[in-house]
Amino acid sequence: MFHIMRRIFAGLPVASVLIGFAGQPAMLMLPPALTASYVLIRDRIIRRRVGLAAWPSDGFARHVLVDDLGRLVCLTIAGIPLFFVGHALRGLLPAA
């Protein structure tokens, strides 16, 4: 469950560049929105598995949620300049 987040977070900058290359600024919000929904659904799953366990387990679930949302915010902010890098790469292609 936790190993997939590394792959998702690694794909967000690449997605920003590809969206910039495609010239679709409205699509820039889609990868972070899908990632946020996955993180929130995963938090619900973790909390359901914790159930009525001790407070440290609930604290772990909170830690995972806050850590993932913090990384998502940073990668979303870093995705904006990467969008413009992709857009600039598109401008370098010769017109066909």
JSON list of C-alpha atoms in Angstrom, two decimals:
[
{"chain": "A", "resi": 1, "resn": "MET", "atom": "CA", "xyz": [0.00, 0.00, 0.00]},
{"chain": "A", "resi": 2, "resn": "PHE", "atom": "CA", "xyz": [2.84, 2.39, 0.80]},
{"chain": "A", "resi": 3, "resn": "HIS", "atom": "CA", "xyz": [5.14, 1.48, -2.08]},
{"chain": "A", "resi": 4, "resn": "ILE", "atom": "CA", "xyz": [2.82, 2.83, -4.77]},
{"chain": "A", "resi": 5, "resn": "MET", "atom": "CA", "xyz": [3.03, 6.38, -3.47]},
{"chain": "A", "resi": 6, "resn": "ARG", "atom": "CA", "xyz": [6.70, 6.62, -4.45]},
{"chain": "A", "resi": 7, "resn": "ARG", "atom": "CA", "xyz": [5.77, 5.77, -8.02]},
{"chain": "A", "resi": 8, "resn": "ILE", "atom": "CA", "xyz": [2.84, 8.17, -8.06]},
{"chain": "A", "resi": 9, "resn": "PHE", "atom": "CA", "xyz": [4.91, 11.02, -6.63]},
{"chain": "A", "resi": 10, "resn": "ALA", "atom": "CA", "xyz": [7.70, 10.29, -9.12]},
{"chain": "A", "resi": 11, "resn": "GLY", "atom": "CA", "xyz": [5.20, 10.47, -11.98]},
{"chain": "A", "resi": 12, "resn": "LEU", "atom": "CA", "xyz": [3.71, 13.85, -11.06]},
{"chain": "A", "resi": 13, "resn": "PRO", "atom": "CA", "xyz": [6.62, 15.98, -12.39]},
{"chain": "A", "resi": 14, "resn": "VAL", "atom": "CA", "xyz": [6.71, 13.89, -15.57]},
{"chain": "A", "resi": 15, "resn": "ALA", "atom": "CA", "xyz": [2.97, 14.39, -15.98]},
{"chain": "A", "resi": 16, "resn": "SER", "atom": "CA", "xyz": [3.40, 18.16, -15.64]},
{"chain": "A", "resi": 17, "resn": "VAL", "atom": "CA", "xyz": [6.02, 18.21, -18.39]},
{"chain": "A", "resi": 18, "resn": "LEU", "atom": "CA", "xyz": [3.88, 16.05, -20.67]},
{"chain": "A", "resi": 19, "resn": "ILE", "atom": "CA", "xyz": [0.82, 18.22, -20.07]},
{"chain": "A", "resi": 20, "resn": "GLY", "atom": "CA", "xyz": [2.89, 21.30, -20.91]},
{"chain": "A", "resi": 21, "resn": "PHE", "atom": "CA", "xyz": [4.18, 19.57, -24.03]},
{"chain": "A", "resi": 22, "resn": "ALA", "atom": "CA", "xyz": [0.59, 18.84, -25.04]},
{"chain": "A", "resi": 23, "resn": "GLY", "atom": "CA", "xyz": [-0.36, 22.48, -24.40]},
{"chain": "A", "resi": 24, "resn": "GLN", "atom": "CA", "xyz": [-3.32, 21.67, -22.13]},
{"chain": "A", "resi": 25, "resn": "PRO", "atom": "CA", "xyz": [-3.12, 23.94, -19.05]},
{"chain": "A", "resi": 26, "resn": "ALA", "atom": "CA", "xyz": [-6.60, 22.89, -17.87]},
{"chain": "A", "resi": 27, "resn": "MET", "atom": "CA", "xyz": [-5.32, 19.32, -17.45]},
{"chain": "A", "resi": 28, "resn": "LEU", "atom": "CA", "xyz": [-2.60, 20.48, -15.04]},
{"chain": "A", "resi": 29, "resn": "MET", "atom": "CA", "xyz": [-4.93, 20.07, -12.07]},
{"chain": "A", "resi": 30, "resn": "LEU", "atom": "CA", "xyz": [-5.95, 16.49, -12.92]},
{"chain": "A", "resi": 31, "resn": "PRO", "atom": "CA", "xyz": [-2.91, 14.50, -11.65]},
{"chain": "A", "resi": 32, "resn": "PRO", "atom": "CA", "xyz": [-2.78, 16.25, -8.23]},
{"chain": "A", "resi": 33, "resn": "ALA", "atom": "CA", "xyz": [-6.56, 15.91, -7.85]},
{"chain": "A", "resi": 34, "resn": "LEU", "atom": "CA", "xyz": [-6.44, 12.18, -8.61]},
{"chain": "A", "resi": 35, "resn": "THR", "atom": "CA", "xyz": [-3.50, 11.75, -6.26]},
{"chain": "A", "resi": 36, "resn": "ALA", "atom": "CA", "xyz": [-5.27, 13.64, -3.46]},
{"chain": "A", "resi": 37, "resn": "SER", "atom": "CA", "xyz": [-8.36, 11.48, -3.85]},
{"chain": "A", "resi": 38, "resn": "TYR", "atom": "CA", "xyz": [-6.20, 8.33, -3.71]},
{"chain": "A", "resi": 39, "resn": "VAL", "atom": "CA", "xyz": [-4.42, 9.61, -0.58]},
{"chain": "A", "resi": 40, "resn": "LEU", "atom": "CA", "xyz": [-7.72, 10.36, 1.16]},
{"chain": "A", "resi": 41, "resn": "ILE", "atom": "CA", "xyz": [-9.22, 7.00, 0.22]},
{"chain": "A", "resi": 42, "resn": "ARG", "atom": "CA", "xyz": [-6.07, 5.28, 1.43]},
{"chain": "A", "resi": 43, "resn": "ASP", "atom": "CA", "xyz": [-6.33, 7.19, 4.72]},
{"chain": "A", "resi": 44, "resn": "ARG", "atom": "CA", "xyz": [-9.88, 5.86, 5.19]},
{"chain": "A", "resi": 45, "resn": "ILE", "atom": "CA", "xyz": [-8.63, 2.31, 4.51]},
{"chain": "A", "resi": 46, "resn": "ILE", "atom": "CA", "xyz": [-5.79, 2.68, 7.02]},
{"chain": "A", "resi": 47, "resn": "ARG", "atom": "CA", "xyz": [-8.12, 4.07, 9.68]},
{"chain": "A", "resi": 48, "resn": "ARG", "atom": "CA", "xyz": [-10.61, 1.24, 9.08]},
{"chain": "A", "resi": 49, "resn": "ARG", "atom": "CA", "xyz": [-7.85, -1.30, 9.57]},
{"chain": "A", "resi": 50, "resn": "VAL", "atom": "CA", "xyz": [-6.75, 0.43, 12.78]},
{"chain": "A", "resi": 51, "resn": "GLY", "atom": "CA", "xyz": [-10.28, 0.19, 14.17]},
{"chain": "A", "resi": 52, "resn": "LEU", "atom": "CA", "xyz": [-10.38, 0.56, 17.93]},
{"chain": "A", "resi": 53, "resn": "ALA", "atom": "CA", "xyz": [-6.64, 0.11, 18.42]},
{"chain": "A", "resi": 54, "resn": "ALA", "atom": "CA", "xyz": [-4.46, 2.28, 20.58]},
{"chain": "A", "resi": 55, "resn": "TRP", "atom": "CA", "xyz": [-3.80, 5.97, 19.89]},
{"chain": "A", "resi": 56, "resn": "PRO", "atom": "CA", "xyz": [-0.35, 5.35, 18.38]},
{"chain": "A", "resi": 57, "resn": "SER", "atom": "CA", "xyz": [-1.98, 3.55, 15.46]},
{"chain": "A", "resi": 58, "resn": "ASP", "atom": "CA", "xyz": [-4.27, 6.51, 14.83]},
{"chain": "A", "resi": 59, "resn": "GLY", "atom": "CA", "xyz": [-1.25, 8.79, 15.12]},
{"chain": "A", "resi": 60, "resn": "PHE", "atom": "CA", "xyz": [0.51, 6.74, 12.47]},
{"chain": "A", "resi": 61, "resn": "ALA", "atom": "CA", "xyz": [-2.47, 7.14, 10.14]},
{"chain": "A", "resi": 62, "resn": "ARG", "atom": "CA", "xyz": [-2.42, 10.90, 10.70]},
{"chain": "A", "resi": 63, "resn": "HIS", "atom": "CA", "xyz": [1.33, 11.01, 10.09]},
{"chain": "A", "resi": 64, "resn": "VAL", "atom": "CA", "xyz": [0.97, 9.15, 6.79]},
{"chain": "A", "resi": 65, "resn": "LEU", "atom": "CA", "xyz": [-1.83, 11.47, 5.64]},
{"chain": "A", "resi": 66, "resn": "VAL", "atom": "CA", "xyz": [0.00, 14.68, 6.55]},
{"chain": "A", "resi": 67, "resn": "ASP", "atom": "CA", "xyz": [3.27, 13.46, 5.04]},
{"chain": "A", "resi": 68, "resn": "ASP", "atom": "CA", "xyz": [1.62, 12.48, 1.75]},
{"chain": "A", "resi": 69, "resn": "LEU", "atom": "CA", "xyz": [-0.38, 15.70, 1.50]},
{"chain": "A", "resi": 70, "resn": "GLY", "atom": "CA", "xyz": [2.74, 17.76, 2.22]},
{"chain": "A", "resi": 71, "resn": "ARG", "atom": "CA", "xyz": [4.64, 16.01, -0.56]},
{"chain": "A", "resi": 72, "resn": "LEU", "atom": "CA", "xyz": [1.67, 16.44, -2.89]},
{"chain": "A", "resi": 73, "resn": "VAL", "atom": "CA", "xyz": [1.57, 20.20, -2.25]},
{"chain": "A", "resi": 74, "resn": "CYS", "atom": "CA", "xyz": [5.31, 20.52, -2.91]},
{"chain": "A", "resi": 75, "resn": "LEU", "atom": "CA", "xyz": [5.13, 18.50, -6.11]},
{"chain": "A", "resi": 76, "resn": "THR", "atom": "CA", "xyz": [2.08, 20.43, -7.29]},
{"chain": "A", "resi": 77, "resn": "ILE", "atom": "CA", "xyz": [3.90, 23.73, -6.79]},
{"chain": "A", "resi": 78, "resn": "ALA", "atom": "CA", "xyz": [6.99, 22.32, -8.53]},
{"chain": "A", "resi": 79, "resn": "GLY", "atom": "CA", "xyz": [4.77, 21.13, -11.40]},
{"chain": "A", "resi": 80, "resn": "ILE", "atom": "CA", "xyz": [3.94, 24.66, -12.53]},
{"chain": "A", "resi": 81, "resn": "PRO", "atom": "CA", "xyz": [7.45, 25.54, -13.75]},
{"chain": "A", "resi": 82, "resn": "LEU", "atom": "CA", "xyz": [7.75, 22.05, -15.21]},
{"chain": "A", "resi": 83, "resn": "PHE", "atom": "CA", "xyz": [4.58, 22.73, -17.20]},
{"chain": "A", "resi": 84, "resn": "PHE", "atom": "CA", "xyz": [6.29, 25.74, -18.74]},
{"chain": "A", "resi": 85, "resn": "VAL", "atom": "CA", "xyz": [9.37, 23.62, -19.49]},
{"chain": "A", "resi": 86, "resn": "GLY", "atom": "CA", "xyz": [7.16, 21.21, -21.42]},
{"chain": "A", "resi": 87, "resn": "HIS", "atom": "CA", "xyz": [5.47, 24.11, -23.18]},
{"chain": "A", "resi": 88, "resn": "ALA", "atom": "CA", "xyz": [8.89, 25.53, -24.16]},
{"chain": "A", "resi": 89, "resn": "LEU", "atom": "CA", "xyz": [9.94, 22.12, -25.49]},
{"chain": "A", "resi": 90, "resn": "ARG", "atom": "CA", "xyz": [6.83, 22.11, -27.66]},
{"chain": "A", "resi": 91, "resn": "GLY", "atom": "CA", "xyz": [7.85, 25.51, -29.04]},
{"chain": "A", "resi": 92, "resn": "LEU", "atom": "CA", "xyz": [11.25, 24.14, -30.02]},
{"chain": "A", "resi": 93, "resn": "LEU", "atom": "CA", "xyz": [9.72, 21.62, -32.40]},
{"chain": "A", "resi": 94, "resn": "PRO", "atom": "CA", "xyz": [9.70, 22.68, -36.04]},
{"chain": "A", "resi": 95, "resn": "ALA", "atom": "CA", "xyz": [6.28, 23.54, -37.41]},
{"chain": "A", "resi": 96, "resn": "ALA", "atom": "CA", "xyz": [5.05, 20.84, -39.72]}
]
